[in-house]
Amino acid sequence: MRIALFATCIVDAMYPATARATVKILERLGHEVVFPSGQACCGQMHVNSGYLKEAVPVIANHVAAFDAEDYDVAVAPSGSCVASVKHQHPMVARSCGDTALEERATAVGAKVYELSELLVDVLGITDAGGQLGSYFPHRVTYHPSCHGMRLLRLGDRQAQLLGSVVGIELAELPEADQCCGFGGTFSMKNADVSSAMLKDKTAKIIATGATLCAGGDASCLMHIGGGLSRQGSDVTTLHLAEILASTVEEPASVTGDIRVSTRKATR
Amino acid sequence: MSTFLGMPSLPVYGTGNLHASESFPKAAHRELGNAQLRVNLGHATHTIRDKRIQVISELPDWEHLRDTGSAIKEAVMARLPELLEQFEENFTSRGGVIHWARDAGEANAIVAGLIRETGETEVVKIKSMATQEIGLNEYLEGQGISAFETDLAELIVQLDHDKPSHILVPAIHKNRTEIRDIFLREMPSVDPKLTDDPAVLAAAARAHLRRKFLTARVAVSGANFALADSGTLAVVESEGNGRMCLTLPETLITVMGVEKLLPTWQDLEVFMQLLPPSSTGERMNPYTSLWTGVTEGDGPQTVHLVLLDNGRSAALADEMGRSALHCIRCSACMNVCPVYERTGGHAYGSTYPGPIGAILSPLMTGIQAEENNSLPYASSLCGACYDACPVKINIPDILVHLRSLDVDSKRGKKKIPTQMDAGMKAASWALSSGKRLGLLEKGLPLGRLATGPAKKITKLPGIAAGWTQSRDIPAPPPQSFRTWWAKEHRRPKIDAAPAPSPEKEDQR
């Protein structure tokens, strides 16, 4: 299968290891990965902040970039960005009266999957250890991000994949379905409420005794990881893709400076 | 009679207690500082939340019920004028009197006039959002009329000269010790040895209220539903105090928003299954009272209904936002909202707090209403409210829509663009081209250098300071994915999946 990678802007610029891990997983399964070079961002930040006019060129660019590429399906290591492409792009195009863009955006949106969705529903992966060779000998807890959970209805796909990694010890996160408080510009516009939500989330993560908190959205993980770092915790965050890409031969590092906490090697 | 001069100019915005008096972030900051409030709210919302989930899990057709409820409401909004006229005809033919009120001021004046006609100066009240919305109690007080709330929680709030903070549990922000203190301070002839045992507190309230019920000759109520095909009104409640108000007095005055209509009796079947589980987490509520006009020799012999617009037409005129009028005031959205759970209802300013308030208030007042334009931003867009809503109001989408109305309403009006405006414009330029983003990403090593040996950013200026008040930012990686990919794919690959060396892999 020819799979187009939608890296998402935050992963591209801040967490390239997550995109590399996504490529690694797909190539390990024998698929060809392409990276439409015109891609930049889904425009969700603009849409969710009310700047629809400013979102239109961002959306148009995404649609053009993926329209120009020849591929079977597209994948992104983010539930939130996939939900934006599928749901917001046609909506914004419609609200500004651009029917042609709406049609093209709908077609592009129909071909994109969140990583766990692609792995489970399209590629039939149910046993990450057996089928991907995933190996990650750490105690891990897991936060299901809101948009993957409620907009894409990912259900337990991400947790199931994580649970099937060899060596992993999955610690259940109490009230996992509660938002971490990120919400894009909400974290700045309503910083006090966002911080109060984050504090409750990090306290629950720390109480699980896990080495790190895994998830499927780099933005939420940056938020949670940034909070853990500020509180002086040794617990870090790591994207699901990097855990799935981790093998006995090439284990993922859990202490890279990208994840903020630089305190000590936990491996 | 007045001469018809064409359509009234739309929209007519709502007045009364729909306006926040300070911005949400400012109010939230204050409320977050109240540790007791956080404890009370956390406990109360979690209890109702768990009960709701339990009761709904017993209903195999829950999703079907939600779809049906949503479809009925959509149909009502599509033919509201026609249904209102049908209702008016049926209500009037059965002995009721209809009054139309464009806004809070008109509604208050009508109710006060009707009470004055009876010669009474005291009325008993059933818990009602519509009368909170128009500020009826305060208005009546100014007219020399005392209105006594008879719902236990509303009574607590009224005795404390406070404001409700939740639409179903108005005193959710108070615990039982605080309630005992209010009773001791404000309730005439209360036992000075009153304890904070809930049963004792309820008994004290019952004794206090019984005196009012037996003497009151006028009652004021709201309504949960109005059935167009029969002219029937319905009140759904838990305590039975509403039933007392609806049956004992001689005159009954109901104030109801025009959106509460349902086309037929049969539609009630759907909503009586949706409302109790969503609001109190009960399979069925204890008291449902229905009345159709006047019944000779039984109950109130004079029955009025004030049909209230107060910004509902304005909300209806907003194609994206109009489904906010589907709301049946169950409060499920606020019980599951992580923002409401932490700030409480007072932070929203308006009578309608929580996620529904964050859309309903600005829709009814117009987004330009000062401070109400901060309400659509009072959400992380987590979507828990949409999942909980029994009539499937897509609150997150409407929040985003209202944010865009807010941004657009300010375009070209500011001499200096805000940091947010400037940032969004710059980001739009940078993020609408892979080339431009790629060029900017070439600067990542510089940002990395700037973070110093700690490899993290702990303080940012301007609006970004909101982020660094409680979170660090990691140092940027030495190169973007885009750069790595370009390097990897410059020459044809020999191995489909080259295994990078460990140093290279760690070079994040």
Short mmCIF file of C-alpha atoms in Angstrom, two decimals, chain A residues 5 7 9 11-20 23-24 27-28 33-41 45-58 61 87-88 91 146-147 149-151 153 175 178-179 181-198 200-201 219 222-223 225-231 238 242 250-254 256-260 262-263 267, chain B residues 24-25 28-29 32 38 46 49 320 336-339 341-343 374 377-384 386-387 394 397 400 403-408 411 414 418 420-421 423-435 437 441 444 448 454-459 463-477 479-485 489 493 496-500 504-508:
data_model
loop_
_atom_site.label_atom_id
_atom_site.label_comp_id
_atom_site.label_asym_id
_atom_site.label_seq_id
_atom_site.Cartn_x
_atom_site.Cartn_y
_atom_site.Cartn_z
CA LEU A 5 2.23 10.63 5.86
CA ALA A 7 3.20 14.56 9.86
CA CYS A 9 3.07 20.75 12.09
CA VAL A 11 5.33 16.72 15.11
CA ASP A 12 7.24 17.97 12.08
CA ALA A 13 8.80 20.88 13.94
CA MET A 14 8.95 19.71 17.56
CA TYR A 15 8.68 15.91 17.67
CA PRO A 16 10.28 14.55 14.46
CA ALA A 17 11.02 11.26 16.24
CA THR A 18 7.26 10.58 16.32
CA ALA A 19 6.97 10.95 12.55
CA ARG A 20 10.09 8.85 12.00
CA VAL A 23 7.39 5.76 8.99
CA LYS A 24 9.35 2.95 10.60
CA GLU A 27 7.80 0.36 6.34
CA ARG A 28 8.31 -2.57 8.68
CA VAL A 33 5.50 5.79 2.71
CA VAL A 34 5.38 9.08 0.87
CA PHE A 35 5.59 12.57 2.36
CA PRO A 36 3.65 15.17 0.36
CA SER A 37 6.16 17.99 0.59
CA GLY A 38 3.64 20.80 0.28
CA GLN A 39 1.99 19.92 3.60
CA ALA A 40 2.26 22.25 6.57
CA CYS A 41 -0.62 22.33 9.06
CA MET A 45 -5.45 26.35 15.74
CA HIS A 46 -6.94 29.03 13.53
CA VAL A 47 -10.36 27.42 13.32
CA ASN A 48 -10.62 26.72 17.04
CA SER A 49 -9.54 30.25 17.86
CA GLY A 50 -12.21 31.73 15.61
CA TYR A 51 -9.86 32.92 12.86
CA LEU A 52 -11.70 31.22 10.01
CA LYS A 53 -10.53 33.73 7.41
CA GLU A 54 -6.91 33.02 8.33
CA ALA A 55 -7.61 29.27 8.38
CA VAL A 56 -8.74 29.14 4.76
CA PRO A 57 -5.27 29.40 3.12
CA VAL A 58 -3.90 26.84 5.61
CA ASN A 61 -2.69 24.32 1.27
CA HIS A 87 -14.65 17.54 10.04
CA GLN A 88 -13.44 21.14 10.09
CA MET A 91 -17.15 22.96 7.37
CA CYS A 146 -10.37 14.02 23.67
CA HIS A 147 -10.59 14.44 19.90
CA MET A 149 -11.90 9.61 21.77
CA ARG A 150 -14.95 11.76 21.00
CA LEU A 151 -14.58 12.98 17.41
CA ARG A 153 -14.42 7.35 18.29
CA GLU A 175 -10.54 9.26 35.06
CA GLN A 178 -10.96 13.80 31.51
CA CYS A 179 -9.39 16.48 29.33
CA GLY A 181 -6.70 21.11 29.76
CA PHE A 182 -4.69 21.85 26.60
CA GLY A 183 -7.36 23.00 24.17
CA GLY A 184 -4.99 24.94 21.89
CA THR A 185 -5.16 28.67 22.60
CA PHE A 186 -7.46 27.82 25.55
CA SER A 187 -4.24 27.04 27.44
CA MET A 188 -3.24 30.68 27.07
CA LYS A 189 -6.59 32.50 26.96
CA ASN A 190 -7.86 30.65 30.02
CA ALA A 191 -4.50 29.75 31.49
CA ASP A 192 -5.80 29.48 35.07
CA VAL A 193 -8.53 26.95 34.31
CA SER A 194 -6.27 25.06 31.92
CA SER A 195 -3.56 24.84 34.59
CA ALA A 196 -6.07 23.59 37.17
CA MET A 197 -7.14 20.83 34.77
CA LEU A 198 -3.52 19.96 34.02
CA ASP A 200 -5.35 17.17 38.32
CA LYS A 201 -4.24 15.19 35.25
CA SER A 219 0.06 18.47 21.49
CA MET A 222 3.56 18.42 25.17
CA HIS A 223 1.04 19.99 27.52
CA GLY A 225 4.91 16.72 29.70
CA GLY A 226 5.42 20.46 30.15
CA GLY A 227 3.38 20.34 33.35
CA LEU A 228 5.24 17.32 34.71
CA SER A 229 8.56 19.02 33.96
CA ARG A 230 7.51 22.23 35.70
CA GLN A 231 6.40 20.27 38.75
CA LEU A 238 5.91 9.59 24.86
CA GLU A 242 7.49 5.60 19.30
CA GLU A 250 16.27 -0.65 18.51
CA PRO A 251 14.61 0.31 21.77
CA ALA A 252 13.06 3.76 22.05
CA SER A 253 14.79 6.16 24.34
CA VAL A 254 12.55 7.38 27.13
CA GLY A 256 15.42 12.45 25.20
CA ASP A 257 15.52 16.16 25.98
CA ILE A 258 12.60 16.64 23.60
CA ARG A 259 10.34 15.28 26.28
CA VAL A 260 11.36 18.07 28.62
CA THR A 262 16.08 15.56 31.56
CA ARG A 263 16.43 14.35 35.07
CA ARG A 267 15.94 2.71 31.35
CA PHE B 24 -14.68 34.72 32.06
CA PRO B 25 -10.90 34.39 32.63
CA ALA B 28 -12.61 32.10 36.76
CA HIS B 29 -9.38 33.27 38.35
CA LEU B 32 -10.51 29.02 41.28
CA ARG B 38 -13.70 23.28 44.34
CA HIS B 46 -18.99 13.53 40.23
CA ARG B 49 -22.20 12.21 36.73
CA MET B 320 -25.23 27.56 13.09
CA VAL B 336 -19.49 16.64 32.83
CA CYS B 337 -17.65 19.85 31.95
CA PRO B 338 -14.06 20.01 33.25
CA VAL B 339 -14.16 23.81 33.10
CA GLU B 341 -16.22 21.61 37.57
CA ARG B 342 -13.33 23.91 38.44
CA THR B 343 -14.86 27.38 38.18
CA SER B 374 -15.40 35.85 26.45
CA TYR B 377 -13.57 30.68 24.82
CA ALA B 378 -14.38 29.09 28.20
CA SER B 379 -13.87 25.58 26.83
CA SER B 380 -11.02 23.30 25.87
CA LEU B 381 -13.37 21.85 23.21
CA CYS B 382 -13.00 18.42 24.82
CA GLY B 383 -16.49 17.48 23.63
CA ALA B 384 -17.77 15.86 26.84
CA TYR B 386 -21.87 17.08 23.27
CA ASP B 387 -21.68 13.44 24.28
CA ASN B 394 -23.16 20.18 19.14
CA ASP B 397 -19.05 23.41 17.01
CA VAL B 400 -16.12 27.63 17.52
CA ARG B 403 -15.52 32.51 18.43
CA SER B 404 -15.44 33.29 14.72
CA LEU B 405 -18.34 35.75 15.13
CA ASP B 406 -16.38 37.40 17.93
CA VAL B 407 -13.17 37.64 15.90
CA ASP B 408 -15.05 38.93 12.85
CA ARG B 411 -12.01 43.10 12.50
CA LYS B 414 -8.83 48.14 16.38
CA THR B 418 -3.85 42.36 19.40
CA MET B 420 -3.46 37.12 19.05
CA ASP B 421 -4.53 38.82 15.80
CA GLY B 423 0.13 35.91 15.71
CA MET B 424 -2.73 34.29 13.83
CA LYS B 425 -2.02 36.33 10.73
CA ALA B 426 1.67 35.43 10.78
CA ALA B 427 0.89 31.78 11.47
CA SER B 428 -1.57 31.72 8.59
CA TRP B 429 1.22 32.90 6.27
CA ALA B 430 3.78 30.44 7.63
CA LEU B 431 1.46 27.44 7.80
CA SER B 432 -0.12 27.79 4.38
CA SER B 433 2.97 26.58 2.53
CA GLY B 434 5.24 23.60 3.09
CA LYS B 435 8.14 25.65 1.71
CA LEU B 437 7.25 26.24 7.11
CA GLU B 441 12.12 25.14 10.62
CA LEU B 444 15.09 25.21 15.00
CA ARG B 448 17.62 24.96 20.67
CA ALA B 454 18.45 22.86 30.66
CA LYS B 455 17.03 22.16 27.19
CA LYS B 456 13.71 23.67 28.11
CA ILE B 457 11.92 26.99 27.94
CA THR B 458 10.41 28.12 31.22
CA LYS B 459 9.36 31.69 30.53
CA ILE B 463 0.10 35.94 25.63
CA ALA B 464 2.42 32.90 25.57
CA ALA B 465 3.20 33.63 29.23
CA GLY B 466 -0.13 31.90 29.89
CA TRP B 467 1.51 28.69 28.76
CA THR B 468 4.68 29.01 30.83
CA GLN B 469 2.76 29.87 33.99
CA SER B 470 2.44 26.13 34.61
CA ARG B 471 4.30 24.29 31.83
CA ASP B 472 7.77 24.14 30.31
CA ILE B 473 8.41 23.82 26.60
CA PRO B 474 11.03 21.40 25.35
CA ALA B 475 14.01 22.67 23.40
CA PRO B 476 13.34 22.30 19.67
CA PRO B 477 14.96 19.33 17.94
CA GLN B 479 16.22 19.27 12.67
CA SER B 480 12.61 18.96 11.60
CA PHE B 481 11.10 15.77 10.23
CA ARG B 482 10.82 17.49 6.86
CA THR B 483 14.57 18.16 6.78
CA TRP B 484 15.37 14.59 7.83
CA TRP B 485 13.03 13.17 5.20
CA HIS B 489 15.22 10.64 0.15
CA LYS B 493 17.23 4.01 -1.03
CA ALA B 496 13.37 -0.11 2.32
CA ALA B 497 13.81 0.42 6.03
CA PRO B 498 17.34 1.50 6.87
CA ALA B 499 18.24 1.05 10.48
CA PRO B 500 19.73 4.32 11.66
CA LYS B 504 21.60 9.23 14.85
CA GLU B 505 18.41 7.90 16.38
CA ASP B 506 19.06 9.76 19.60
CA GLN B 507 19.67 12.99 17.77
CA ARG B 508 16.28 14.42 18.38
#
